PDB file of C-alpha atoms in Angstrom:
ATOM      1  CA  MET W   1       7.180   5.761  37.050  1.00  0.00           C
ATOM      2  CA  HIS W   2      10.040   7.208  38.903  1.00  0.00           C
ATOM      3  CA  GLN W   3       9.931  11.587  37.966  1.00  0.00           C
ATOM      4  CA  ASP W   4      13.205  11.075  35.884  1.00  0.00           C
ATOM      5  CA  GLU W   5      11.741   8.632  33.687  1.00  0.00           C
ATOM      6  CA  ILE W   6       8.682  10.750  33.332  1.00  0.00           C
ATOM      7  CA  ALA W   7      11.134  13.927  32.779  1.00  0.00           C
ATOM      8  CA  ASP W   8      12.792  11.827  29.735  1.00  0.00           C
ATOM      9  CA  LEU W   9       9.427  10.412  28.260  1.00  0.00           C
ATOM     10  CA  LEU W  10       8.388  13.905  28.095  1.00  0.00           C
ATOM     11  CA  GLU W  11      11.440  14.839  26.129  1.00  0.00           C
ATOM     12  CA  GLU W  12      11.676  11.713  23.496  1.00  0.00           C
ATOM     13  CA  LYS W  13       7.861  12.729  22.882  1.00  0.00           C
ATOM     14  CA  TYR W  14       8.150  16.729  22.274  1.00  0.00           C
ATOM     15  CA  HIS W  15      11.904  16.030  20.825  1.00  0.00           C
ATOM     16  CA  THR W  16       9.898  14.331  18.404  1.00  0.00           C
ATOM     17  CA  LEU W  17       6.948  16.003  17.641  1.00  0.00           C
ATOM     18  CA  LEU W  18       9.253  19.212  17.576  1.00  0.00           C
ATOM     19  CA  ASP W  19      11.961  17.127  15.359  1.00  0.00           C
ATOM     20  CA  TRP W  20       8.699  16.834  12.849  1.00  0.00           C
ATOM     21  CA  LEU W  21       7.172  19.871  12.989  1.00  0.00           C
ATOM     22  CA  GLU W  22      10.264  21.467  11.744  1.00  0.00           C
ATOM     23  CA  LYS W  23      10.276  19.422   9.352  1.00  0.00           C
ATOM     24  CA  GLN W  24       6.583  19.430   7.754  1.00  0.00           C
ATOM     25  CA  GLU W  25       7.024  22.061   4.772  1.00  0.00           C
ATOM     26  CA  ASN W  26       5.649  25.105   5.883  1.00  0.00           C
ATOM     27  CA  ASP W  27       2.903  25.200   3.017  1.00  0.00           C
ATOM     28  CA  LYS W  28       1.443  22.993   5.262  1.00  0.00           C
ATOM     29  CA  TRP W  29       1.531  24.882   8.789  1.00  0.00           C
ATOM     30  CA  THR W  30      -1.994  26.223   8.253  1.00  0.00           C
ATOM     31  CA  LEU W  31      -3.564  23.116   6.233  1.00  0.00           C
ATOM     32  CA  GLY W  32      -5.170  20.108   7.569  1.00  0.00           C
ATOM     33  CA  PRO W  33      -7.663  17.040   6.776  1.00  0.00           C
ATOM     34  CA  GLU W  34     -11.416  18.693   6.072  1.00  0.00           C
ATOM     35  CA  ASN W  35     -13.035  19.376   9.244  1.00  0.00           C
ATOM     36  CA  LYS W  36      -9.770  18.688  11.141  1.00  0.00           C
ATOM     37  CA  TRP W  37      -7.054  21.268  13.061  1.00  0.00           C
ATOM     38  CA  THR W  38      -4.051  22.614  11.164  1.00  0.00           C
ATOM     39  CA  THR W  39      -0.961  21.857  12.325  1.00  0.00           C
ATOM     40  CA  GLY W  40      -0.626  24.989  13.665  1.00  0.00           C
ATOM     41  CA  GLN W  41      -3.736  24.058  15.710  1.00  0.00           C
ATOM     42  CA  HIS W  42      -2.130  21.271  16.975  1.00  0.00           C
ATOM     43  CA  ALA W  43       0.874  22.960  18.196  1.00  0.00           C
ATOM     44  CA  LEU W  44      -1.517  25.828  19.110  1.00  0.00           C
ATOM     45  CA  HIS W  45      -3.136  23.247  21.445  1.00  0.00           C
ATOM     46  CA  LEU W  46      -0.442  21.533  22.898  1.00  0.00           C
ATOM     47  CA  LEU W  47       0.892  24.957  24.430  1.00  0.00           C
ATOM     48  CA  LYS W  48      -2.239  25.854  25.896  1.00  0.00           C
ATOM     49  CA  SER W  49      -2.540  22.443  27.549  1.00  0.00           C
ATOM     50  CA  ILE W  50       1.286  22.735  28.940  1.00  0.00           C
ATOM     51  CA  LYS W  51       2.037  26.110  29.733  1.00  0.00           C
ATOM     52  CA  PRO W  52      -1.245  26.281  32.405  1.00  0.00           C
ATOM     53  CA  LEU W  53       0.206  22.845  33.945  1.00  0.00           C
ATOM     54  CA  ASN W  54       3.826  24.648  34.420  1.00  0.00           C
ATOM     55  CA  ASP W  55       1.948  27.568  35.728  1.00  0.00           C
ATOM     56  CA  VAL W  56       0.112  26.063  38.123  1.00  0.00           C
ATOM     57  CA  LEU W  57       3.389  23.918  39.309  1.00  0.00           C
ATOM     58  CA  SER W  58       4.722  27.025  40.388  1.00  0.00           C
ATOM     59  CA  MET W  59       1.938  28.214  43.156  1.00  0.00           C
ATOM     60  CA  PRO W  60       2.449  26.877  46.520  1.00  0.00           C
ATOM     61  CA  ARG W  61       1.549  22.929  46.873  1.00  0.00           C
ATOM     62  CA  PHE W  62      -0.498  23.962  49.736  1.00  0.00           C
ATOM     63  CA  LEU W  63      -2.631  25.498  47.235  1.00  0.00           C
ATOM     64  CA  PHE W  64      -3.366  22.233  45.780  1.00  0.00           C
ATOM     65  CA  LYS W  65      -3.923  20.306  49.083  1.00  0.00           C
ATOM     66  CA  TYR W  66      -7.232  23.243  49.288  1.00  0.00           C
ATOM     67  CA  THR W  67      -8.373  24.181  46.890  1.00  0.00           C
ATOM     68  CA  LEU W  68      -8.439  20.948  44.703  1.00  0.00           C
ATOM     69  CA  GLY W  69      -7.728  17.667  47.526  1.00  0.00           C
ATOM     70  CA  THR W  70      -5.257  15.154  47.979  1.00  0.00           C
ATOM     71  CA  THR W  71      -5.770  11.363  47.282  1.00  0.00           C
ATOM     72  CA  THR W  72      -4.691   7.760  48.046  1.00  0.00           C
ATOM     73  CA  ALA W  73      -4.841   6.113  45.660  1.00  0.00           C
ATOM     74  CA  GLU W  74      -3.264   3.263  43.785  1.00  0.00           C
ATOM     75  CA  ILE W  75      -1.130   5.566  40.727  1.00  0.00           C
ATOM     76  CA  ARG W  76      -1.613   3.859  37.374  1.00  0.00           C
ATOM     77  CA  ASP W  77       1.151   3.010  35.108  1.00  0.00           C
ATOM     78  CA  TYR W  78       1.629   4.510  31.446  1.00  0.00           C
ATOM     79  CA  GLU W  79       0.183   1.735  29.583  1.00  0.00           C
ATOM     80  CA  THR W  80      -3.318   1.884  32.238  1.00  0.00           C
ATOM     81  CA  ILE W  81      -3.452   5.972  31.851  1.00  0.00           C
ATOM     82  CA  VAL W  82      -3.110   5.455  28.158  1.00  0.00           C
ATOM     83  CA  SER W  83      -5.728   2.970  27.713  1.00  0.00           C
ATOM     84  CA  SER W  84      -7.964   5.169  30.090  1.00  0.00           C
ATOM     85  CA  TYR W  85      -7.395   8.487  28.576  1.00  0.00           C
ATOM     86  CA  LEU W  86      -8.293   7.114  24.456  1.00  0.00           C
ATOM     87  CA  GLU W  87     -11.520   5.467  26.036  1.00  0.00           C
ATOM     88  CA  GLN W  88     -12.760   8.654  27.980  1.00  0.00           C
ATOM     89  CA  LEU W  89     -11.421  10.118  24.534  1.00  0.00           C
ATOM     90  CA  GLU W  90     -14.220   8.140  22.718  1.00  0.00           C
ATOM     91  CA  GLU W  91     -16.885   8.098  24.998  1.00  0.00           C
ATOM     92  CA  PHE W  92     -16.849  11.725  25.590  1.00  0.00           C
ATOM     93  CA  LYS W  93     -16.933  12.018  21.398  1.00  0.00           C
ATOM     94  CA  LYS W  94     -19.763   9.735  22.180  1.00  0.00           C
ATOM     95  CA  TYR W  95     -21.820  11.809  24.245  1.00  0.00           C
ATOM     96  CA  SER W  96     -20.567  15.264  24.208  1.00  0.00           C
ATOM     97  CA  THR W  97     -23.524  18.107  22.922  1.00  0.00           C
ATOM     98  CA  ASN W  98     -20.413  20.444  22.783  1.00  0.00           C
ATOM     99  CA  PRO W  99     -18.424  21.545  19.187  1.00  0.00           C
ATOM    100  CA  PRO W 100     -14.583  20.600  19.406  1.00  0.00           C
ATOM    101  CA  LYS W 101     -12.733  23.509  20.972  1.00  0.00           C
ATOM    102  CA  LYS W 102     -12.387  26.531  18.071  1.00  0.00           C
ATOM    103  CA  LEU W 103      -8.674  27.208  17.848  1.00  0.00           C
ATOM    104  CA  LYS W 104      -7.242  30.265  15.627  1.00  0.00           C
ATOM    105  CA  VAL W 105      -5.119  29.152  13.277  1.00  0.00           C
ATOM    106  CA  PRO W 106      -2.204  29.656  13.535  1.00  0.00           C
ATOM    107  CA  THR W 107       0.139  31.836  10.494  1.00  0.00           C
ATOM    108  CA  LEU W 108       2.767  30.880   9.058  1.00  0.00           C
ATOM    109  CA  GLN W 109       4.733  33.971  10.795  1.00  0.00           C
ATOM    110  CA  ASP W 110       3.691  32.208  14.026  1.00  0.00           C
ATOM    111  CA  LYS W 111       5.637  29.506  13.863  1.00  0.00           C
ATOM    112  CA  ARG W 112       8.426  29.941  14.525  1.00  0.00           C
ATOM    113  CA  TYR W 113       6.921  31.574  18.292  1.00  0.00           C
ATOM    114  CA  LEU W 114       5.100  28.435  18.838  1.00  0.00           C
ATOM    115  CA  LEU W 115       7.828  25.981  18.433  1.00  0.00           C
ATOM    116  CA  THR W 116       9.691  27.984  20.584  1.00  0.00           C
ATOM    117  CA  ARG W 117       7.388  28.323  23.191  1.00  0.00           C
ATOM    118  CA  LEU W 118       6.824  24.509  23.142  1.00  0.00           C
ATOM    119  CA  GLN W 119       9.952  23.482  23.263  1.00  0.00           C
ATOM    120  CA  VAL W 120      10.876  25.842  26.534  1.00  0.00           C
ATOM    121  CA  GLU W 121       7.822  25.158  28.039  1.00  0.00           C
ATOM    122  CA  SER W 122       9.051  21.099  27.786  1.00  0.00           C
ATOM    123  CA  LYS W 123      11.988  21.878  29.236  1.00  0.00           C
ATOM    124  CA  LYS W 124      10.413  24.025  31.884  1.00  0.00           C
ATOM    125  CA  LEU W 125       8.130  21.153  33.099  1.00  0.00           C
ATOM    126  CA  GLN W 126      10.759  18.390  32.643  1.00  0.00           C
ATOM    127  CA  TYR W 127      13.207  20.309  35.147  1.00  0.00           C
ATOM    128  CA  LYS W 128       9.777  20.718  37.868  1.00  0.00           C
ATOM    129  CA  ILE W 129       8.967  17.081  36.977  1.00  0.00           C
ATOM    130  CA  ARG W 130      12.827  15.993  38.597  1.00  0.00           C
ATOM    131  CA  ARG W 131      12.465  18.711  41.611  1.00  0.00           C
ATOM    132  CA  ILE W 132       8.901  17.611  42.859  1.00  0.00           C
ATOM    133  CA  SER W 133       8.937  15.406  45.838  1.00  0.00           C
ATOM    134  CA  ASP W 134       6.895  11.773  45.534  1.00  0.00           C
ATOM    135  CA  ARG W 135       5.004  12.737  47.930  1.00  0.00           C
ATOM    136  CA  ASN W 136       3.447  15.284  45.999  1.00  0.00           C
ATOM    137  CA  LEU W 137       3.380  13.628  42.783  1.00  0.00           C
ATOM    138  CA  ASP W 138       1.265  10.540  43.794  1.00  0.00           C
ATOM    139  CA  THR W 139      -1.008  12.809  46.254  1.00  0.00           C
ATOM    140  CA  LEU W 140      -1.380  16.246  45.039  1.00  0.00           C
ATOM    141  CA  VAL W 141      -4.358  16.440  42.161  1.00  0.00           C
ATOM    142  CA  LEU W 142      -5.043  18.484  39.454  1.00  0.00           C
ATOM    143  CA  PRO W 143      -8.310  18.113  37.254  1.00  0.00           C
ATOM    144  CA  HIS W 144      -7.977  16.960  34.014  1.00  0.00           C
ATOM    145  CA  PRO W 145     -10.679  18.102  31.326  1.00  0.00           C
ATOM    146  CA  VAL W 146     -12.171  14.740  30.032  1.00  0.00           C
ATOM    147  CA  MET W 147     -10.369  12.254  33.124  1.00  0.00           C
ATOM    148  CA  GLY W 148     -11.729  13.844  36.055  1.00  0.00           C
ATOM    149  CA  LYS W 149      -8.893  14.828  39.020  1.00  0.00           C
ATOM    150  CA  MET W 150      -5.939  13.143  38.684  1.00  0.00           C
ATOM    151  CA  PRO W 151      -2.648  12.875  40.833  1.00  0.00           C
ATOM    152  CA  ILE W 152      -0.110  15.109  39.472  1.00  0.00           C
ATOM    153  CA  ARG W 153       2.356  12.136  38.266  1.00  0.00           C
ATOM    154  CA  GLU W 154      -0.039  11.338  36.169  1.00  0.00           C
ATOM    155  CA  ILE W 155      -0.915  14.215  34.649  1.00  0.00           C
ATOM    156  CA  LEU W 156       2.192  14.348  33.817  1.00  0.00           C
ATOM    157  CA  MET W 157       2.569  10.956  32.049  1.00  0.00           C
ATOM    158  CA  TRP W 158      -0.507  11.845  30.322  1.00  0.00           C
ATOM    159  CA  THR W 159       0.868  15.187  29.352  1.00  0.00           C
ATOM    160  CA  ALA W 160       3.894  12.746  27.926  1.00  0.00           C
ATOM    161  CA  TYR W 161       1.324  11.017  25.844  1.00  0.00           C
ATOM    162  CA  HIS W 162      -0.795  13.823  24.517  1.00  0.00           C
ATOM    163  CA  ALA W 163       2.304  14.545  22.803  1.00  0.00           C
ATOM    164  CA  GLU W 164       2.868  11.181  21.061  1.00  0.00           C
ATOM    165  CA  HIS W 165      -1.067  10.835  20.808  1.00  0.00           C
ATOM    166  CA  HIS W 166      -0.662  14.721  18.419  1.00  0.00           C
ATOM    167  CA  THR W 167       2.469  13.691  16.634  1.00  0.00           C
ATOM    168  CA  LYS W 168       0.934  10.249  15.521  1.00  0.00           C
ATOM    169  CA  GLN W 169      -2.202  12.424  14.329  1.00  0.00           C
ATOM    170  CA  LEU W 170      -0.075  14.828  12.147  1.00  0.00           C
ATOM    171  CA  GLN W 171       2.393  12.043  10.604  1.00  0.00           C
ATOM    172  CA  GLU W 172      -0.652  10.046  10.042  1.00  0.00           C
ATOM    173  CA  LYS W 173      -2.691  12.584   8.236  1.00  0.00           C
ATOM    174  CA  TYR W 174      -0.758  16.015   7.534  1.00  0.00           C
TER     175      TYR W 174
END
């Protein structure tokens, strides 16, 4: 997937998510199904995943190369990354002894801040995607907590899917 397509996909997925969050009734922000995250926790989780990505993509590229290495592996397409992530996620859930991450429950007063930050971070990432070289997108790697080291291009495609994944969960269960 070309970097402009990735940036456009990210725009689409975050727009859908933010639109849904804006329209959801305020009293549901701090509620969720039993033993599941609240709507606010989903938003906080997404912010905590996109913000570090933006931060690391602001660093000099040579740091990636020397701290995390490079890859010459063939870049996977979006559908392959999604199916691989879903498989890995199931395995991770099955064999993980660690409880799911405990996130603070954002208050209704935090809602505007979180939605604004999600939108800003999404826009920043789209900007960075369009300016990084194809060579760096395909050879530099970043760690993913479930899937291991991945080329930046794949991490960016996964980030778009990540927003879609949480949007679907919210639409179905909240």
